[in-house]
Amino acid sequence: FPYTTLFRSGATTGYAVLGVLRKKSDSSYARNIYWENNTDSAEAQWLDDDTVIINGRKIPNVLKDKYDFRYSKN
């Protein structure tokens, strides 16, 4: 189940949302699945065990796919 963390990287940058996938069975497992710049909130909706929508962006397979604003064209 991902959770979101707000972070600020410095005085000249805005907030960003980072979504991290963690496994209940392995506390050391963490995978960044979502990173959106210039926002300070997030809403996540799980469609099934593999698919989540975060802030309107669908991640079809959280074990393989991710959203990163730096590489997105939209």
mmCIF file of N, CA, C and O in Angstrom:
data_model
loop_
_atom_site.group_PDB
_atom_site.id
_atom_site.type_symbol
_atom_site.label_atom_id
_atom_site.label_comp_id
_atom_site.label_asym_id
_atom_site.label_seq_id
_atom_site.Cartn_x
_atom_site.Cartn_y
_atom_site.Cartn_z
ATOM 1 N N PHE A 1 0.844 -1.180 0.000
ATOM 2 C CA PHE A 1 0.000 0.000 0.000
ATOM 3 C C PHE A 1 0.882 1.233 0.000
ATOM 4 O O PHE A 1 1.705 1.399 0.877
ATOM 5 N N PRO A 2 0.742 2.109 -0.991
ATOM 6 C CA PRO A 2 1.615 3.277 -1.015
ATOM 7 C C PRO A 2 1.157 4.337 -0.020
ATOM 8 O O PRO A 2 -0.001 4.415 0.333
ATOM 9 N N TYR A 3 2.082 5.108 0.407
ATOM 10 C CA TYR A 3 1.743 6.279 1.187
ATOM 11 C C TYR A 3 2.433 7.464 0.543
ATOM 12 O O TYR A 3 3.344 7.299 -0.258
ATOM 13 N N THR A 4 1.984 8.649 0.862
ATOM 14 C CA THR A 4 2.573 9.833 0.245
ATOM 15 C C THR A 4 3.343 10.623 1.284
ATOM 16 O O THR A 4 2.970 10.673 2.443
ATOM 17 N N THR A 5 4.406 11.212 0.846
ATOM 18 C CA THR A 5 5.247 12.028 1.703
ATOM 19 C C THR A 5 5.452 13.363 1.014
ATOM 20 O O THR A 5 5.750 13.400 -0.175
ATOM 21 N N LEU A 6 5.298 14.437 1.741
ATOM 22 C CA LEU A 6 5.602 15.763 1.204
ATOM 23 C C LEU A 6 7.026 16.102 1.580
ATOM 24 O O LEU A 6 7.450 15.862 2.696
ATOM 25 N N PHE A 7 7.752 16.642 0.631
ATOM 26 C CA PHE A 7 9.101 17.061 0.968
ATOM 27 C C PHE A 7 9.435 18.350 0.244
ATOM 28 O O PHE A 7 8.868 18.666 -0.783
ATOM 29 N N ARG A 8 10.327 19.089 0.794
ATOM 30 C CA ARG A 8 10.801 20.342 0.203
ATOM 31 C C ARG A 8 12.312 20.216 0.118
ATOM 32 O O ARG A 8 12.972 19.988 1.110
ATOM 33 N N SER A 9 12.841 20.377 -1.079
ATOM 34 C CA SER A 9 14.268 20.165 -1.225
ATOM 35 C C SER A 9 15.108 21.399 -0.970
ATOM 36 O O SER A 9 16.305 21.301 -0.923
ATOM 37 N N GLY A 10 14.513 22.524 -0.761
ATOM 38 C CA GLY A 10 15.299 23.719 -0.463
ATOM 39 C C GLY A 10 14.454 24.969 -0.514
ATOM 40 O O GLY A 10 13.277 24.930 -0.854
ATOM 41 N N ALA A 11 15.036 26.077 -0.172
ATOM 42 C CA ALA A 11 14.307 27.338 -0.075
ATOM 43 C C ALA A 11 13.793 27.825 -1.419
ATOM 44 O O ALA A 11 12.841 28.600 -1.474
ATOM 45 N N THR A 12 14.386 27.379 -2.521
ATOM 46 C CA THR A 12 13.988 27.882 -3.835
ATOM 47 C C THR A 12 13.083 26.920 -4.595
ATOM 48 O O THR A 12 12.762 27.158 -5.746
ATOM 49 N N THR A 13 12.674 25.839 -3.970
ATOM 50 C CA THR A 13 11.816 24.869 -4.656
ATOM 51 C C THR A 13 10.488 24.728 -3.924
ATOM 52 O O THR A 13 10.374 25.035 -2.747
ATOM 53 N N GLY A 14 9.479 24.246 -4.666
ATOM 54 C CA GLY A 14 8.166 24.033 -4.088
ATOM 55 C C GLY A 14 8.021 22.622 -3.541
ATOM 56 O O GLY A 14 8.960 21.830 -3.539
ATOM 57 N N TYR A 15 6.817 22.324 -3.122
ATOM 58 C CA TYR A 15 6.527 20.996 -2.601
ATOM 59 C C TYR A 15 6.396 19.982 -3.734
ATOM 60 O O TYR A 15 6.137 20.347 -4.873
ATOM 61 N N ALA A 16 6.549 18.729 -3.379
ATOM 62 C CA ALA A 16 6.344 17.633 -4.320
ATOM 63 C C ALA A 16 5.716 16.473 -3.542
ATOM 64 O O ALA A 16 5.850 16.386 -2.326
ATOM 65 N N VAL A 17 5.014 15.604 -4.253
ATOM 66 C CA VAL A 17 4.416 14.416 -3.645
ATOM 67 C C VAL A 17 5.174 13.199 -4.145
ATOM 68 O O VAL A 17 5.376 13.036 -5.351
ATOM 69 N N LEU A 18 5.602 12.369 -3.207
ATOM 70 C CA LEU A 18 6.295 11.130 -3.516
ATOM 71 C C LEU A 18 5.449 9.979 -3.001
ATOM 72 O O LEU A 18 5.080 9.955 -1.831
ATOM 73 N N GLY A 19 5.100 9.037 -3.893
ATOM 74 C CA GLY A 19 4.343 7.847 -3.504
ATOM 75 C C GLY A 19 5.285 6.659 -3.430
ATOM 76 O O GLY A 19 5.995 6.368 -4.387
ATOM 77 N N VAL A 20 5.310 5.991 -2.292
ATOM 78 C CA VAL A 20 6.223 4.876 -2.060
ATOM 79 C C VAL A 20 5.410 3.612 -1.795
ATOM 80 O O VAL A 20 4.511 3.612 -0.956
ATOM 81 N N LEU A 21 5.749 2.553 -2.528
ATOM 82 C CA LEU A 21 5.100 1.264 -2.334
ATOM 83 C C LEU A 21 5.919 0.476 -1.317
ATOM 84 O O LEU A 21 7.128 0.350 -1.446
ATOM 85 N N ARG A 22 5.245 -0.042 -0.296
ATOM 86 C CA ARG A 22 5.907 -0.858 0.723
ATOM 87 C C ARG A 22 5.152 -2.170 0.857
ATOM 88 O O ARG A 22 3.938 -2.204 0.724
ATOM 89 N N LYS A 23 5.876 -3.245 1.136
ATOM 90 C CA LYS A 23 5.263 -4.550 1.335
ATOM 91 C C LYS A 23 5.114 -4.827 2.825
ATOM 92 O O LYS A 23 6.046 -4.611 3.598
ATOM 93 N N LYS A 24 3.938 -5.324 3.219
ATOM 94 C CA LYS A 24 3.727 -5.697 4.615
ATOM 95 C C LYS A 24 4.652 -6.834 5.029
ATOM 96 O O LYS A 24 5.130 -6.876 6.149
ATOM 97 N N SER A 25 4.926 -7.750 4.105
ATOM 98 C CA SER A 25 5.722 -8.935 4.424
ATOM 99 C C SER A 25 7.229 -8.658 4.455
ATOM 100 O O SER A 25 7.997 -9.484 4.927
ATOM 101 N N ASP A 26 7.668 -7.507 3.951
ATOM 102 C CA ASP A 26 9.097 -7.193 3.896
ATOM 103 C C ASP A 26 9.273 -5.709 4.197
ATOM 104 O O ASP A 26 9.153 -4.869 3.304
ATOM 105 N N SER A 27 9.571 -5.383 5.429
ATOM 106 C CA SER A 27 9.641 -3.978 5.841
ATOM 107 C C SER A 27 10.793 -3.220 5.183
ATOM 108 O O SER A 27 10.808 -2.000 5.184
ATOM 109 N N SER A 28 11.760 -3.925 4.602
ATOM 110 C CA SER A 28 12.871 -3.248 3.953
ATOM 111 C C SER A 28 12.569 -2.901 2.485
ATOM 112 O O SER A 28 13.304 -2.149 1.866
ATOM 113 N N TYR A 29 11.469 -3.446 1.934
ATOM 114 C CA TYR A 29 11.114 -3.199 0.538
ATOM 115 C C TYR A 29 10.448 -1.833 0.409
ATOM 116 O O TYR A 29 9.469 -1.529 1.091
ATOM 117 N N ALA A 30 10.980 -1.010 -0.480
ATOM 118 C CA ALA A 30 10.370 0.282 -0.785
ATOM 119 C C ALA A 30 10.662 0.599 -2.245
ATOM 120 O O ALA A 30 11.784 0.456 -2.720
ATOM 121 N N ARG A 31 9.618 1.012 -2.960
ATOM 122 C CA ARG A 31 9.751 1.346 -4.385
ATOM 123 C C ARG A 31 8.987 2.628 -4.650
ATOM 124 O O ARG A 31 7.795 2.724 -4.364
ATOM 125 N N ASN A 32 9.676 3.642 -5.197
ATOM 126 C CA ASN A 32 9.001 4.881 -5.573
ATOM 127 C C ASN A 32 8.150 4.611 -6.803
ATOM 128 O O ASN A 32 8.654 4.160 -7.820
ATOM 129 N N ILE A 33 6.845 4.887 -6.686
ATOM 130 C CA ILE A 33 5.943 4.652 -7.811
ATOM 131 C C ILE A 33 5.312 5.944 -8.329
ATOM 132 O O ILE A 33 4.679 5.938 -9.374
ATOM 133 N N TYR A 34 5.486 7.043 -7.610
ATOM 134 C CA TYR A 34 4.819 8.282 -8.014
ATOM 135 C C TYR A 34 5.633 9.467 -7.535
ATOM 136 O O TYR A 34 6.032 9.536 -6.368
ATOM 137 N N TRP A 35 5.874 10.412 -8.442
ATOM 138 C CA TRP A 35 6.533 11.652 -8.059
ATOM 139 C C TRP A 35 5.943 12.772 -8.891
ATOM 140 O O TRP A 35 6.041 12.779 -10.121
ATOM 141 N N GLU A 36 5.300 13.713 -8.214
ATOM 142 C CA GLU A 36 4.683 14.866 -8.876
ATOM 143 C C GLU A 36 5.221 16.136 -8.244
ATOM 144 O O GLU A 36 5.204 16.286 -7.013
ATOM 145 N N ASN A 37 5.674 17.045 -9.058
ATOM 146 C CA ASN A 37 6.254 18.296 -8.599
ATOM 147 C C ASN A 37 5.180 19.375 -8.483
ATOM 148 O O ASN A 37 4.130 19.312 -9.111
ATOM 149 N N ASN A 38 5.449 20.362 -7.667
ATOM 150 C CA ASN A 38 4.599 21.555 -7.511
ATOM 151 C C ASN A 38 3.184 21.239 -7.056
ATOM 152 O O ASN A 38 2.215 21.825 -7.540
ATOM 153 N N THR A 39 3.059 20.320 -6.131
ATOM 154 C CA THR A 39 1.762 20.035 -5.503
ATOM 155 C C THR A 39 2.013 19.685 -4.047
ATOM 156 O O THR A 39 3.100 19.249 -3.682
ATOM 157 N N ASP A 40 0.994 19.896 -3.229
ATOM 158 C CA ASP A 40 1.178 19.609 -1.808
ATOM 159 C C ASP A 40 0.122 18.647 -1.255
ATOM 160 O O ASP A 40 -0.064 18.543 -0.055
ATOM 161 N N SER A 41 -0.569 17.936 -2.156
ATOM 162 C CA SER A 41 -1.556 16.964 -1.677
ATOM 163 C C SER A 41 -1.652 15.805 -2.659
ATOM 164 O O SER A 41 -1.241 15.910 -3.807
ATOM 165 N N ALA A 42 -2.201 14.710 -2.163
ATOM 166 C CA ALA A 42 -2.366 13.532 -3.018
ATOM 167 C C ALA A 42 -3.613 12.771 -2.598
ATOM 168 O O ALA A 42 -3.975 12.744 -1.433
ATOM 169 N N GLU A 43 -4.258 12.170 -3.598
ATOM 170 C CA GLU A 43 -5.406 11.295 -3.369
ATOM 171 C C GLU A 43 -5.134 10.004 -4.131
ATOM 172 O O GLU A 43 -4.849 10.024 -5.323
ATOM 173 N N ALA A 44 -5.188 8.881 -3.421
ATOM 174 C CA ALA A 44 -4.911 7.586 -4.040
ATOM 175 C C ALA A 44 -6.152 6.709 -3.979
ATOM 176 O O ALA A 44 -6.861 6.690 -2.968
ATOM 177 N N GLN A 45 -6.417 5.999 -5.076
ATOM 178 C CA GLN A 45 -7.541 5.069 -5.142
ATOM 179 C C GLN A 45 -7.028 3.768 -5.763
ATOM 180 O O GLN A 45 -6.567 3.754 -6.908
ATOM 181 N N TRP A 46 -7.097 2.688 -5.008
ATOM 182 C CA TRP A 46 -6.706 1.372 -5.512
ATOM 183 C C TRP A 46 -7.859 0.772 -6.290
ATOM 184 O O TRP A 46 -8.990 0.703 -5.800
ATOM 185 N N LEU A 47 -7.607 0.330 -7.539
ATOM 186 C CA LEU A 47 -8.624 -0.329 -8.356
ATOM 187 C C LEU A 47 -8.597 -1.842 -8.148
ATOM 188 O O LEU A 47 -9.630 -2.499 -8.240
ATOM 189 N N ASP A 48 -7.405 -2.386 -7.918
ATOM 190 C CA ASP A 48 -7.224 -3.802 -7.576
ATOM 191 C C ASP A 48 -5.854 -3.920 -6.908
ATOM 192 O O ASP A 48 -5.247 -2.910 -6.554
ATOM 193 N N ASP A 49 -5.345 -5.136 -6.739
ATOM 194 C CA ASP A 49 -4.075 -5.330 -6.032
ATOM 195 C C ASP A 49 -2.867 -4.755 -6.756
ATOM 196 O O ASP A 49 -1.820 -4.541 -6.146
ATOM 197 N N ASP A 50 -2.993 -4.506 -8.055
ATOM 198 C CA ASP A 50 -1.861 -4.044 -8.857
ATOM 199 C C ASP A 50 -1.996 -2.625 -9.384
ATOM 200 O O ASP A 50 -1.006 -2.036 -9.818
ATOM 201 N N THR A 51 -3.197 -2.078 -9.392
ATOM 202 C CA THR A 51 -3.478 -0.819 -10.077
ATOM 203 C C THR A 51 -3.919 0.254 -9.089
ATOM 204 O O THR A 51 -4.819 0.033 -8.283
ATOM 205 N N VAL A 52 -3.286 1.425 -9.191
ATOM 206 C CA VAL A 52 -3.658 2.550 -8.334
ATOM 207 C C VAL A 52 -3.753 3.804 -9.198
ATOM 208 O O VAL A 52 -3.053 3.940 -10.205
ATOM 209 N N ILE A 53 -4.639 4.698 -8.811
ATOM 210 C CA ILE A 53 -4.738 6.018 -9.425
ATOM 211 C C ILE A 53 -4.356 7.027 -8.350
ATOM 212 O O ILE A 53 -4.957 7.048 -7.272
ATOM 213 N N ILE A 54 -3.340 7.834 -8.639
ATOM 214 C CA ILE A 54 -2.896 8.872 -7.709
ATOM 215 C C ILE A 54 -3.018 10.205 -8.423
ATOM 216 O O ILE A 54 -2.457 10.394 -9.500
ATOM 217 N N ASN A 55 -3.797 11.096 -7.839
ATOM 218 C CA ASN A 55 -4.039 12.428 -8.438
ATOM 219 C C ASN A 55 -4.421 12.333 -9.911
ATOM 220 O O ASN A 55 -3.971 13.109 -10.744
ATOM 221 N N GLY A 56 -5.242 11.343 -10.229
ATOM 222 C CA GLY A 56 -5.760 11.198 -11.586
ATOM 223 C C GLY A 56 -4.831 10.480 -12.550
ATOM 224 O O GLY A 56 -5.172 10.292 -13.713
ATOM 225 N N ARG A 57 -3.666 10.063 -12.097
ATOM 226 C CA ARG A 57 -2.710 9.357 -12.955
ATOM 227 C C ARG A 57 -2.742 7.868 -12.614
ATOM 228 O O ARG A 57 -2.482 7.484 -11.474
ATOM 229 N N LYS A 58 -3.048 7.059 -13.625
ATOM 230 C CA LYS A 58 -3.188 5.619 -13.421
ATOM 231 C C LYS A 58 -1.825 4.933 -13.522
ATOM 232 O O LYS A 58 -1.085 5.137 -14.486
ATOM 233 N N ILE A 59 -1.527 4.111 -12.525
ATOM 234 C CA ILE A 59 -0.329 3.274 -12.532
ATOM 235 C C ILE A 59 -0.839 1.843 -12.626
ATOM 236 O O ILE A 59 -1.337 1.283 -11.645
ATOM 237 N N PRO A 60 -0.776 1.233 -13.818
ATOM 238 C CA PRO A 60 -1.437 -0.051 -14.052
ATOM 239 C C PRO A 60 -0.810 -1.239 -13.331
ATOM 240 O O PRO A 60 -1.507 -2.177 -12.985
ATOM 241 N N ASN A 61 0.495 -1.222 -13.108
ATOM 242 C CA ASN A 61 1.146 -2.330 -12.413
ATOM 243 C C ASN A 61 2.213 -1.736 -11.497
ATOM 244 O O ASN A 61 3.311 -1.397 -11.949
ATOM 245 N N VAL A 62 1.906 -1.617 -10.216
ATOM 246 C CA VAL A 62 2.790 -0.917 -9.280
ATOM 247 C C VAL A 62 4.128 -1.623 -9.080
ATOM 248 O O VAL A 62 5.071 -1.016 -8.570
ATOM 249 N N LEU A 63 4.241 -2.883 -9.489
ATOM 250 C CA LEU A 63 5.523 -3.584 -9.373
ATOM 251 C C LEU A 63 6.450 -3.281 -10.547
ATOM 252 O O LEU A 63 7.660 -3.505 -10.454
ATOM 253 N N LYS A 64 5.893 -2.747 -11.654
ATOM 254 C CA LYS A 64 6.698 -2.428 -12.839
ATOM 255 C C LYS A 64 6.629 -0.964 -13.229
ATOM 256 O O LYS A 64 7.615 -0.393 -13.672
ATOM 257 N N ASP A 65 5.455 -0.361 -13.122
ATOM 258 C CA ASP A 65 5.212 0.975 -13.654
ATOM 259 C C ASP A 65 5.340 2.036 -12.568
ATOM 260 O O ASP A 65 5.271 1.752 -11.380
ATOM 261 N N LYS A 66 5.494 3.285 -13.026
ATOM 262 C CA LYS A 66 5.527 4.418 -12.107
ATOM 263 C C LYS A 66 5.210 5.690 -12.877
ATOM 264 O O LYS A 66 5.231 5.709 -14.108
ATOM 265 N N TYR A 67 4.886 6.751 -12.147
ATOM 266 C CA TYR A 67 4.730 8.073 -12.739
ATOM 267 C C TYR A 67 5.820 8.966 -12.150
ATOM 268 O O TYR A 67 5.993 9.040 -10.932
ATOM 269 N N ASP A 68 6.563 9.639 -13.012
ATOM 270 C CA ASP A 68 7.602 10.575 -12.593
ATOM 271 C C ASP A 68 7.477 11.802 -13.477
ATOM 272 O O ASP A 68 7.598 11.705 -14.704
ATOM 273 N N PHE A 69 7.193 12.953 -12.885
ATOM 274 C CA PHE A 69 6.935 14.181 -13.645
ATOM 275 C C PHE A 69 8.082 14.525 -14.583
ATOM 276 O O PHE A 69 7.874 15.158 -15.618
ATOM 277 N N ARG A 70 9.298 14.118 -14.257
ATOM 278 C CA ARG A 70 10.455 14.469 -15.090
ATOM 279 C C ARG A 70 10.436 13.787 -16.456
ATOM 280 O O ARG A 70 11.037 14.274 -17.405
ATOM 281 N N TYR A 71 9.718 12.655 -16.548
ATOM 282 C CA TYR A 71 9.705 11.894 -17.792
ATOM 283 C C TYR A 71 8.344 11.846 -18.464
ATOM 284 O O TYR A 71 8.188 11.240 -19.498
ATOM 285 N N SER A 72 7.346 12.494 -17.872
ATOM 286 C CA SER A 72 5.994 12.475 -18.414
ATOM 287 C C SER A 72 5.816 13.590 -19.442
ATOM 288 O O SER A 72 6.306 14.707 -19.249
ATOM 289 N N LYS A 73 5.096 13.288 -20.501
ATOM 290 C CA LYS A 73 4.826 14.287 -21.523
ATOM 291 C C LYS A 73 3.530 15.047 -21.253
ATOM 292 O O LYS A 73 3.232 16.017 -21.903
ATOM 293 N N ASN A 74 2.729 14.585 -20.295
ATOM 294 C CA ASN A 74 1.474 15.280 -19.989
ATOM 295 C C ASN A 74 1.428 15.727 -18.565
ATOM 296 O O ASN A 74 2.077 15.348 -17.699
#
